[in-house]
Coordinates of C-alpha atoms and ligand atoms in Angstrom, one line a residue:
M26 CA 214.3 35.2 118.3
T27 CA 216.2 33.7 121.2
A28 CA 215.2 30.9 123.4
Q29 CA 214.7 33.3 126.3
Q30 CA 211.3 35.0 126.0
Q31 CA 209.7 37.5 128.3
P32 CA 206.0 36.9 128.2
R33 CA 203.6 37.7 131.1
E34 CA 203.3 35.2 134.0
E35 CA 199.8 34.1 134.6
A36 CA 200.2 32.8 138.2
G37 CA 199.4 35.6 140.7
D38 CA 198.6 37.9 137.8
T39 CA 201.5 40.1 138.7
G40 CA 202.1 41.1 135.1
K41 CA 205.8 40.6 135.9
A42 CA 207.9 39.5 133.0
V43 CA 209.5 36.1 133.5
E44 CA 212.1 34.2 131.5
I45 CA 211.1 31.0 129.9
E46 CA 213.9 28.6 130.0
L47 CA 213.7 25.9 127.4
Q48 CA 214.8 23.2 129.8
Q49 CA 211.8 24.0 132.1
I50 CA 209.1 23.6 129.5
V51 CA 206.8 20.6 129.9
Y52 CA 204.4 21.5 127.1
I53 CA 202.8 24.5 125.4
L54 CA 199.0 24.9 124.9
P55 CA 197.8 27.2 122.1
G56 CA 194.9 29.3 123.3
A57 CA 192.3 31.5 121.5
H58 CA 193.4 34.4 119.2
G59 CA 197.0 33.2 118.6
G60 CA 197.9 33.2 122.3
Y61 CA 199.8 30.4 124.0
S62 CA 200.4 29.1 127.6
V63 CA 203.8 27.7 128.4
Y64 CA 203.8 25.2 131.3
L65 CA 207.1 25.2 133.2
V66 CA 208.4 23.1 136.0
S67 CA 211.4 24.3 138.0
E68 CA 213.2 22.8 140.9
G69 CA 214.0 24.6 144.1
S70 CA 216.0 23.2 147.0
T71 CA 214.8 21.3 150.0
S72 CA 217.4 22.6 152.4
D73 CA 216.2 26.2 152.6
G74 CA 212.6 25.1 153.0
E75 CA 211.5 25.8 149.4
R76 CA 209.4 23.3 147.6
P77 CA 211.7 21.1 145.5
F78 CA 209.5 21.7 142.5
S79 CA 207.0 24.3 141.3
L80 CA 204.7 24.7 138.3
R81 CA 204.3 28.0 136.6
V82 CA 202.4 29.1 133.5
A83 CA 203.5 31.9 131.3
Q84 CA 201.4 33.6 128.6
G85 CA 202.4 35.0 125.3
Q86 CA 201.6 35.3 121.6
E87 CA 202.1 32.3 119.3
H88 CA 204.1 34.2 116.7
E89 CA 206.6 35.0 119.4
L90 CA 207.5 31.3 119.9
P91 CA 211.2 30.7 119.2
D92 CA 212.1 27.9 116.9
G93 CA 213.1 25.4 119.6
F94 CA 209.7 25.7 121.3
Q95 CA 207.4 24.3 118.6
K96 CA 208.0 20.6 119.4
F97 CA 206.4 21.1 122.8
I98 CA 203.1 22.3 121.4
L99 CA 200.1 20.0 122.1
E100 CA 197.5 20.4 119.3
R101 CA 194.4 22.2 120.5
G102 CA 192.0 20.0 118.6
N103 CA 193.6 16.9 120.0
L104 CA 193.2 17.3 123.7
P105 CA 193.6 15.3 126.0
P106 CA 196.5 13.7 124.0
Q107 CA 195.3 10.6 122.3
H108 CA 197.5 8.2 124.3
L109 CA 196.0 9.5 127.6
R110 CA 192.3 9.7 126.7
A111 CA 189.4 7.2 126.4
P112 CA 189.2 4.5 125.3
R113 CA 192.5 4.2 127.1
E114 CA 192.1 4.1 130.9
L115 CA 194.4 6.3 132.8
N116 CA 195.6 5.4 136.4
V117 CA 197.8 7.5 138.6
V118 CA 199.6 5.6 141.4
V119 CA 201.1 7.8 144.1
S120 CA 203.6 5.8 146.3
T121 CA 203.6 7.9 149.4
H122 CA 206.7 6.3 151.1
S123 CA 209.0 6.2 148.0
G124 CA 212.2 8.2 148.2
L125 CA 211.9 11.5 150.1
R126 CA 208.1 11.0 150.4
L127 CA 207.4 13.8 147.9
A128 CA 205.1 11.8 145.6
E129 CA 201.9 13.2 147.1
S130 CA 202.9 16.8 146.9
F131 CA 204.3 16.3 143.4
Y132 CA 200.9 14.9 142.4
Q133 CA 198.9 17.7 143.9
E134 CA 201.2 20.7 143.0
V135 CA 202.4 19.6 139.6
L136 CA 200.8 16.5 138.0
Q137 CA 197.2 17.2 138.8
P138 CA 197.2 20.8 137.4
L139 CA 199.1 19.6 134.3
L140 CA 196.6 16.8 133.6
G141 CA 193.8 19.3 134.3
A142 CA 195.1 21.7 131.8
V143 CA 194.8 19.1 129.0
G144 CA 191.2 18.2 130.1
L145 CA 191.9 15.2 132.4
A146 CA 190.3 15.2 135.9
P147 CA 190.5 12.6 138.7
H148 CA 187.4 10.5 139.3
K149 CA 186.4 8.1 142.0
D150 CA 183.9 5.9 140.2
E151 CA 184.9 2.4 139.1
G152 CA 184.0 1.6 135.5
R153 CA 184.4 5.2 134.2
N154 CA 187.1 5.6 131.7
D155 CA 187.1 9.4 131.1
G156 CA 189.6 11.3 133.2
Y157 CA 191.7 9.2 135.5
K158 CA 191.7 7.1 138.6
V159 CA 194.1 7.9 141.5
V160 CA 195.6 5.2 143.8
V161 CA 197.4 6.5 146.9
T162 CA 199.4 3.9 148.7
K163 CA 198.4 3.3 152.3
N164 CA 200.9 0.6 153.2
Q165 CA 203.5 -1.7 151.6
H166 CA 200.8 -3.9 150.1
T167 CA 198.8 -1.2 148.1
L168 CA 201.0 -1.3 145.0
R169 CA 201.1 -5.1 144.9
D170 CA 197.3 -5.4 145.4
F171 CA 196.8 -2.8 142.6
S172 CA 199.0 -4.6 140.2
R173 CA 197.5 -8.0 140.9
A174 CA 194.0 -6.6 140.2
L175 CA 195.4 -5.0 137.1
G176 CA 196.8 -8.4 136.0
K177 CA 193.3 -10.0 136.3
D178 CA 191.6 -7.3 134.3
P179 CA 190.9 -8.5 130.7
K180 CA 191.2 -4.9 129.5
V181 CA 194.7 -4.4 131.0
S182 CA 196.3 -3.6 127.6
D183 CA 194.0 -0.5 127.4
K184 CA 195.5 0.9 130.5
T185 CA 198.2 3.5 131.1
V186 CA 199.6 3.7 134.6
V187 CA 201.5 6.8 135.7
L188 CA 203.8 5.7 138.5
L189 CA 204.9 8.3 141.0
S190 CA 207.4 6.0 142.7
G191 CA 210.9 4.5 142.5
D192 CA 212.0 1.3 140.9
G193 CA 209.9 -0.7 143.4
G194 CA 206.7 0.4 141.7
V195 CA 207.8 -1.0 138.4
V196 CA 208.8 -4.3 139.9
D197 CA 205.5 -4.6 141.7
L198 CA 203.6 -3.9 138.5
L199 CA 205.6 -6.4 136.5
N200 CA 205.2 -9.2 138.9
G201 CA 201.5 -8.4 139.6
L202 CA 200.9 -8.7 135.8
D203 CA 202.8 -12.0 135.6
H204 CA 199.8 -14.2 135.2
S205 CA 197.8 -11.8 133.0
S206 CA 196.4 -13.6 129.9
A207 CA 195.8 -10.3 128.0
P208 CA 197.2 -10.4 124.5
S209 CA 199.1 -7.2 124.8
A210 CA 200.7 -5.2 127.6
P211 CA 199.7 -2.1 129.5
T212 CA 201.7 1.1 129.3
I213 CA 203.6 2.9 132.1
A214 CA 204.9 6.4 132.5
L215 CA 207.6 6.8 135.2
L216 CA 207.7 9.9 137.4
P217 CA 210.9 9.3 139.4
L218 CA 210.0 9.9 143.0
G219 CA 212.1 7.0 144.5
T220 CA 215.6 7.0 145.8
G221 CA 217.7 5.3 143.0
N222 CA 215.2 5.5 140.1
A223 CA 217.6 3.3 138.1
L224 CA 215.2 2.5 135.3
F225 CA 214.1 6.1 134.8
H226 CA 217.7 7.5 134.7
S227 CA 218.8 4.7 132.4
L228 CA 215.9 5.3 130.0
H229 CA 216.6 9.1 129.9
K230 CA 220.4 9.0 130.1
P231 CA 220.9 10.4 126.5
H232 CA 219.2 13.6 127.6
Y233 CA 221.6 14.1 130.5
S234 CA 224.7 14.2 128.3
A235 CA 223.1 15.9 125.3
T236 CA 223.1 19.5 126.6
P237 CA 225.3 21.3 129.2
S238 CA 222.2 22.2 131.3
A239 CA 219.9 19.3 130.8
P240 CA 216.2 19.5 131.9
S241 CA 215.5 18.3 135.4
H242 CA 214.4 14.7 135.7
F243 CA 210.9 15.8 136.6
V244 CA 210.7 17.8 133.3
L245 CA 212.0 14.9 131.3
A246 CA 209.5 12.6 133.0
L247 CA 206.6 14.9 132.3
R248 CA 207.6 15.4 128.7
S249 CA 207.7 11.6 128.3
L250 CA 204.2 11.4 129.8
F251 CA 202.6 14.1 127.6
L252 CA 204.7 14.1 124.5
G253 CA 206.2 10.6 124.4
T254 CA 205.5 7.5 122.4
T255 CA 205.3 4.0 123.8
S256 CA 208.0 1.3 123.3
P257 CA 208.2 -2.3 124.7
L258 CA 210.1 -2.3 128.0
P259 CA 212.8 -5.0 127.9
V260 CA 212.3 -7.4 130.8
F261 CA 214.2 -10.4 132.2
R262 CA 213.0 -13.5 133.9
A263 CA 215.0 -14.8 136.9
S264 CA 214.2 -18.5 137.6
F265 CA 215.2 -20.2 140.8
S266 CA 215.9 -23.8 141.9
Q267 CA 213.4 -25.5 144.1
G268 CA 213.3 -24.3 147.7
A269 CA 214.0 -20.6 146.9
T270 CA 212.1 -18.1 149.1
L271 CA 211.2 -14.5 148.6
V272 CA 212.3 -12.7 151.8
S273 CA 210.3 -9.6 152.6
A274 CA 212.0 -6.5 154.1
P275 CA 211.9 -6.5 157.9
V276 CA 209.0 -4.8 159.7
E277 CA 209.9 -1.3 160.8
H278 CA 210.4 -0.8 164.5
D279 CA 210.6 2.5 166.5
A280 CA 213.6 1.5 168.7
P281 CA 216.9 2.1 167.0
V282 CA 219.3 -0.9 167.0
D283 CA 223.1 -0.7 167.0
A284 CA 223.8 0.0 163.3
T285 CA 227.4 -0.9 163.5
T286 CA 226.8 -4.6 163.8
A287 CA 227.3 -6.4 160.5
E288 CA 224.6 -8.9 161.3
A289 CA 222.1 -9.9 158.7
P290 CA 218.4 -8.9 159.3
K291 CA 216.7 -11.5 161.5
D292 CA 213.1 -10.2 161.8
H293 CA 211.8 -10.9 158.3
E294 CA 208.2 -10.3 157.8
K295 CA 207.7 -13.6 155.9
E296 CA 209.3 -16.0 153.5
T297 CA 207.3 -17.1 150.5
P298 CA 208.3 -19.9 148.1
V299 CA 209.2 -18.5 144.7
T300 CA 209.9 -20.1 141.3
H301 CA 210.7 -17.0 139.3
L302 CA 210.5 -13.2 139.3
L303 CA 210.4 -10.7 136.4
G304 CA 212.7 -7.7 136.5
A305 CA 213.7 -4.8 134.3
I306 CA 216.9 -3.6 136.0
V307 CA 219.2 -6.0 137.7
A308 CA 219.7 -9.5 139.0
S309 CA 222.7 -9.9 141.3
Y310 CA 224.6 -12.2 143.7
G311 CA 227.4 -11.2 146.0
F312 CA 228.3 -7.7 147.3
H313 CA 225.4 -5.9 145.5
A314 CA 222.7 -8.4 146.7
S315 CA 224.1 -8.5 150.3
L316 CA 224.2 -4.7 150.4
V317 CA 220.6 -4.3 149.3
W318 CA 219.6 -6.9 151.9
E319 CA 221.8 -6.0 154.9
S320 CA 221.1 -2.2 154.6
D321 CA 217.4 -3.0 155.0
T322 CA 217.2 -3.4 158.7
P323 CA 215.4 -1.2 161.3
A324 CA 218.9 -0.3 162.6
Y325 CA 220.1 1.0 159.3
R326 CA 216.8 2.5 158.1
V327 CA 216.9 5.2 160.8
H328 CA 220.0 6.6 159.0
G329 CA 218.0 7.3 155.7
A330 CA 220.0 7.3 152.5
K331 CA 223.3 7.0 154.5
R332 CA 222.4 3.4 155.3
F333 CA 223.9 2.1 152.1
G334 CA 227.3 3.6 152.8
M335 CA 227.2 2.3 156.4
A336 CA 226.2 -1.2 155.4
A337 CA 228.8 -1.2 152.6
A338 CA 231.5 -0.3 155.0
E339 CA 230.5 -3.2 157.3
L340 CA 230.2 -5.7 154.5
L341 CA 233.6 -4.7 153.1
K342 CA 235.2 -5.3 156.5
V343 CA 233.9 -8.9 156.4
E344 CA 235.6 -9.4 153.0
H345 CA 233.5 -12.4 152.2
A346 CA 234.4 -14.4 149.1
Y347 CA 231.1 -15.8 147.7
D348 CA 231.4 -19.5 146.9
A349 CA 229.6 -19.8 143.6
A350 CA 229.8 -21.1 140.1
V351 CA 228.9 -18.6 137.4
E352 CA 228.0 -19.8 133.9
V353 CA 226.8 -18.1 130.7
R354 CA 225.2 -18.7 127.4
R355 CA 226.8 -16.0 125.2
T356 CA 224.5 -16.4 122.1
S357 CA 221.1 -17.7 121.5
D358 CA 222.6 -20.5 119.4
E359 CA 224.6 -21.9 122.3
A360 CA 222.6 -24.7 123.8
S361 CA 224.7 -25.2 127.0
F362 CA 226.3 -23.0 129.6
V363 CA 230.0 -22.3 129.7
P364 CA 231.8 -21.4 133.0
V365 CA 232.9 -17.8 133.6
A366 CA 236.5 -17.6 134.8
V367 CA 237.0 -15.7 138.0
R368 CA 238.6 -12.3 137.3
G369 CA 240.8 -10.6 139.9
K370 CA 241.9 -12.6 142.9
K371 CA 243.5 -11.6 146.2
Q372 CA 246.7 -13.5 147.1
D373 CA 246.6 -14.9 150.7
E374 CA 249.9 -13.5 152.1
Q375 CA 250.5 -16.3 154.6
S376 CA 249.5 -19.4 152.7
G377 CA 250.1 -18.1 149.2
S378 CA 246.8 -19.6 148.1
Q379 CA 244.2 -17.8 146.0
S380 CA 240.5 -17.8 146.6
N381 CA 238.2 -18.9 143.8
G382 CA 235.2 -17.0 145.1
F383 CA 233.4 -14.1 143.6
N384 CA 232.8 -10.7 145.2
Y385 CA 230.4 -9.4 142.6
V386 CA 228.1 -11.0 140.0
L387 CA 225.5 -8.7 138.4
A388 CA 223.4 -9.1 135.3
T389 CA 221.6 -6.0 134.0
L390 CA 219.4 -4.6 131.3
V391 CA 220.1 -1.0 132.1
S392 CA 223.1 1.4 132.2
N393 CA 222.6 3.0 135.6
L394 CA 221.7 2.0 139.1
E395 CA 221.5 5.6 140.2
K396 CA 221.8 8.8 138.1
T397 CA 225.6 8.9 138.4
F398 CA 226.3 5.3 139.1
T399 CA 226.9 3.7 135.7
I400 CA 227.2 -0.1 136.2
S401 CA 227.0 -1.0 132.5
P402 CA 228.3 1.8 130.2
A403 CA 227.6 0.0 126.9
S404 CA 223.8 -0.4 127.7
R405 CA 221.6 2.0 125.7
P406 CA 217.9 2.7 126.6
L407 CA 215.6 -0.1 125.5
D408 CA 218.4 -2.0 123.8
G409 CA 217.2 -5.2 125.5
Q410 CA 220.7 -6.6 125.9
L411 CA 221.6 -8.5 129.1
R412 CA 225.1 -7.6 130.3
L413 CA 227.2 -9.3 133.0
V414 CA 229.6 -7.5 135.3
H415 CA 231.7 -9.6 137.7
F416 CA 234.9 -9.8 139.7
G417 CA 236.5 -12.3 142.0
D418 CA 237.7 -12.1 145.6
V419 CA 239.7 -8.9 145.3
G420 CA 239.2 -7.8 148.9
G421 CA 237.3 -4.9 150.5
A422 CA 239.6 -2.0 149.5
R423 CA 239.7 -3.1 145.9
T424 CA 236.0 -3.6 145.8
M425 CA 235.6 0.0 146.9
E426 CA 238.0 1.2 144.2
I427 CA 236.0 -0.7 141.5
M428 CA 232.7 0.7 142.7
T429 CA 234.1 4.2 142.8
A430 CA 235.2 3.9 139.1
A431 CA 231.6 3.1 138.3
Y432 CA 230.8 6.7 139.3
A433 CA 233.2 7.9 136.6
E434 CA 230.8 7.0 133.7
G435 CA 231.3 3.3 134.3
D436 CA 235.1 3.2 134.0
H437 CA 235.3 0.1 136.3
V438 CA 234.6 -2.1 133.2
K439 CA 238.0 -1.0 131.8
L440 CA 239.8 -2.5 134.9
E441 CA 241.8 -5.7 134.4
D442 CA 240.1 -7.4 137.3
V443 CA 236.5 -6.7 136.2
G444 CA 234.7 -8.9 133.7
Y445 CA 232.1 -7.3 131.4
E446 CA 230.3 -8.9 128.5
A447 CA 227.0 -9.1 126.7
V448 CA 225.2 -12.4 127.4
E449 CA 222.1 -14.3 126.5
E450 CA 221.7 -16.0 129.9
V451 CA 223.5 -16.2 133.2
K452 CA 223.4 -19.0 135.8
V453 CA 224.7 -18.7 139.3
T454 CA 224.9 -21.8 141.5
V455 CA 225.5 -21.0 145.2
N456 CA 227.5 -23.4 147.4
E457 CA 227.4 -21.4 150.6
E458 CA 226.5 -23.1 154.0
D459 CA 225.4 -19.9 155.7
P460 CA 222.1 -18.5 154.4
R461 CA 223.5 -15.0 154.9
W462 CA 225.6 -15.5 151.7
R463 CA 222.8 -17.2 149.7
K464 CA 220.8 -14.1 148.9
V465 CA 220.2 -12.9 145.4
C466 CA 218.6 -9.5 144.4
I467 CA 216.1 -9.0 141.7
D468 CA 215.4 -5.3 141.2
G469 CA 215.5 -4.7 145.0
S470 CA 213.6 -7.9 146.0
I471 CA 215.6 -10.5 147.9
V472 CA 215.4 -14.2 147.2
E473 CA 217.2 -16.8 149.4
L474 CA 218.5 -19.8 147.6
E475 CA 219.0 -23.2 149.1
K476 CA 222.6 -24.5 149.5
G477 CA 223.5 -25.8 146.0
G478 CA 220.6 -23.8 144.6
W479 CA 220.8 -21.7 141.5
M480 CA 219.4 -18.6 139.8
S481 CA 219.2 -18.3 136.0
V482 CA 218.5 -15.0 134.3
A483 CA 217.5 -14.5 130.7
K484 CA 215.6 -12.0 128.6
E485 CA 211.8 -12.5 128.6
G486 CA 210.4 -13.1 125.1
R487 CA 206.8 -12.0 125.8
E488 CA 206.0 -8.3 126.0
R489 CA 205.1 -7.5 129.6
L490 CA 205.0 -3.7 129.7
R491 CA 205.3 -0.8 127.4
V492 CA 206.8 2.5 128.5
L493 CA 206.1 6.1 127.5
I494 CA 209.3 7.8 126.6
D495 CA 210.3 11.0 124.8
V496 CA 213.3 10.1 122.7
Ligands
LIG1 N1 202.2 4.2 152.8 C1 203.1 3.3 152.7 N2 203.4 2.5 153.8 C2 204.3 1.6 153.7 N3 205.0 1.3 152.6 C3 204.8 2.0 151.5 C4 203.8 3.0 151.5 N4 203.8 3.6 150.3 C5 204.7 2.9 149.5 N5 205.3 2.0 150.2 C6 206.3 1.0 149.8 O1 207.5 1.7 149.8 C7 208.4 1.2 148.8 C8 208.9 2.3 148.0 O2 209.7 1.8 147.0 P1 210.2 2.6 145.7 O3 211.1 1.7 145.0 O4 209.1 3.2 145.1 O5 211.0 3.8 146.4 P2 212.6 3.8 146.8 O6 213.0 2.5 147.4 O7 212.8 5.0 147.6 O8 213.2 4.0 145.4 P3 214.2 3.2 144.4 O9 213.7 1.7 144.4 O10 214.1 3.8 143.1 O11 215.6 3.3 145.1 C9 207.5 0.2 148.0 O12 207.9 -1.1 148.4 C10 206.1 0.5 148.4 O13 205.3 -0.6 148.3

C-alpha cells in the first residue's frame, strides 16, 4: 500500500478518482460496513480568485487504509471526541478583522462542516452545553467583552475556545481571564487566521521541519483541534511602574495621511492606567516595540501588510539609541537583578564617543514571531523558558542586517553584537524624555511608561490557559 490512495470523491458525486495526500488529511471517520470517509483540507491561491482553502471528503474501504493513515481515525463509538463534547462547553470565536479577513469563510466552509461531521452543531441558546456557541466579532471590543465574561464564569475551566484569529485573540483571552478565580484554566485551540500568528507557528514549528512537504498550517491547526491533547500554555507577566498607561491603537480614518512621515501616532483612542499584562509571546522595548506602535497609524494601515516594512525604514533612518538600563535575574535562586552589558556599539566618527543606548531588547517565550522569522532559535514549543535577545546602538543598517539574519532560522543570535540568553526575569528601566521612546510592547499591546519608569517580565506561576496541540 502506498500513501496515495484513489478512492471515490464524495463531493459532487462525480465518481472521479482523487488522490488522498497524507498532508491534507484532517481526520478519518469510519462508516458502516468497513467504509471510511477521509476529510481533507487543501489550500488554493488567493491571487487567481480561488478560495485559499477547500474541504473535500473522499470515500473508501477501511482495509485499504495505508499504514500512515491510521493515526487520523476518530473512533466511531466516541464521537464527538471527548475533549470537545459535554460536559465541556465548546465556543467558536470568529475574529472577522484578523489577518486577511478570512476567518468567517474558513468557519463556514471548513470548520463548521468538520464539526458537523463529528456530531457538533452550532446553537444560539445560552445555558445549553451540547454542540457549540459561535461568537462573531462585530468590533474591536467583542473579543475583550467575550473574554471578560468568560473570566467571570465559575465554570470557565470546563470551556474550550476555538479561536479563529491571530495572536490578538490569545492576548485578549489571557487578559480577560486575569481576574478569574476558577481553580483551573480553560482550553484554547488556535486556528491561525491572523497576520503573524506567532504563537501558532512557534507551537507547531517541529512539524514544519519534520517533512519536506509539511501539512499546511490550517491542516495542522485542525489536527490539533480534533486529535490533539491539552498542555498548559506558558505565560509571562509584565509588571509596570506606577503611571504606566495602556495605549489603544488609533481609530481608523478614511482619509489617507502621508505615510512617509516618521511621526508617532497622535490620535490614540484612549489611554488606560495599567499595572500589569499577561502575555504568551513577547515583551519588548526599543526597535520592536516602536515598530509595532508606529506602524499602527491610519496612514500606514492603508498599505496593508507592507506597513511594517515602511515603518521600519522610517524608524531605522532616525537611528534612535534607546536610553535604558536592562537588568536580569538569570536563575530563580538569584534574589537581585544584575545589569546586562550593552552588546554592539556604533562609534561616533566625529567625537569618537560611543553610545550606551540599546536598539533592541526583547524577552520571549516562543521561537517565532512569524512563520519564517525566528527570533529565539533555542525556544521549543511549550518549554516555558523566557529568553532575552538584545543589542546596543549599532545603527540602522546593522539593525537591518541583524533582523535579516533572524529570517535564516535565527542566525542573528550567533552574531557578536547580539546578546541571547535564557533568563528568569528581565527588568527594563527607561530614561527617555520623549514619550515616543517610552513605549513597550506586550504581545502587540502597547504600554507607555513614565520617564524613569520600568517594566519587569517573569514567567507566571499560575496556569492561565491550556492549549490543544497535536505533538
Ligand atoms: N469586526 C471587527 N471590527 C473591528 N475590529 C475587529 C473586528 N474583529 C476583530 N477585530 C480586532 O482586530 C484585531 C485582530 O487581531 P489579530 O491579532 O487576531 O489579527 P492580526 O493582527 O491580523 O494577527 P497577528 O496578531 O497574528 O499578527 C483584534 O484586536 C480584534 O479585536
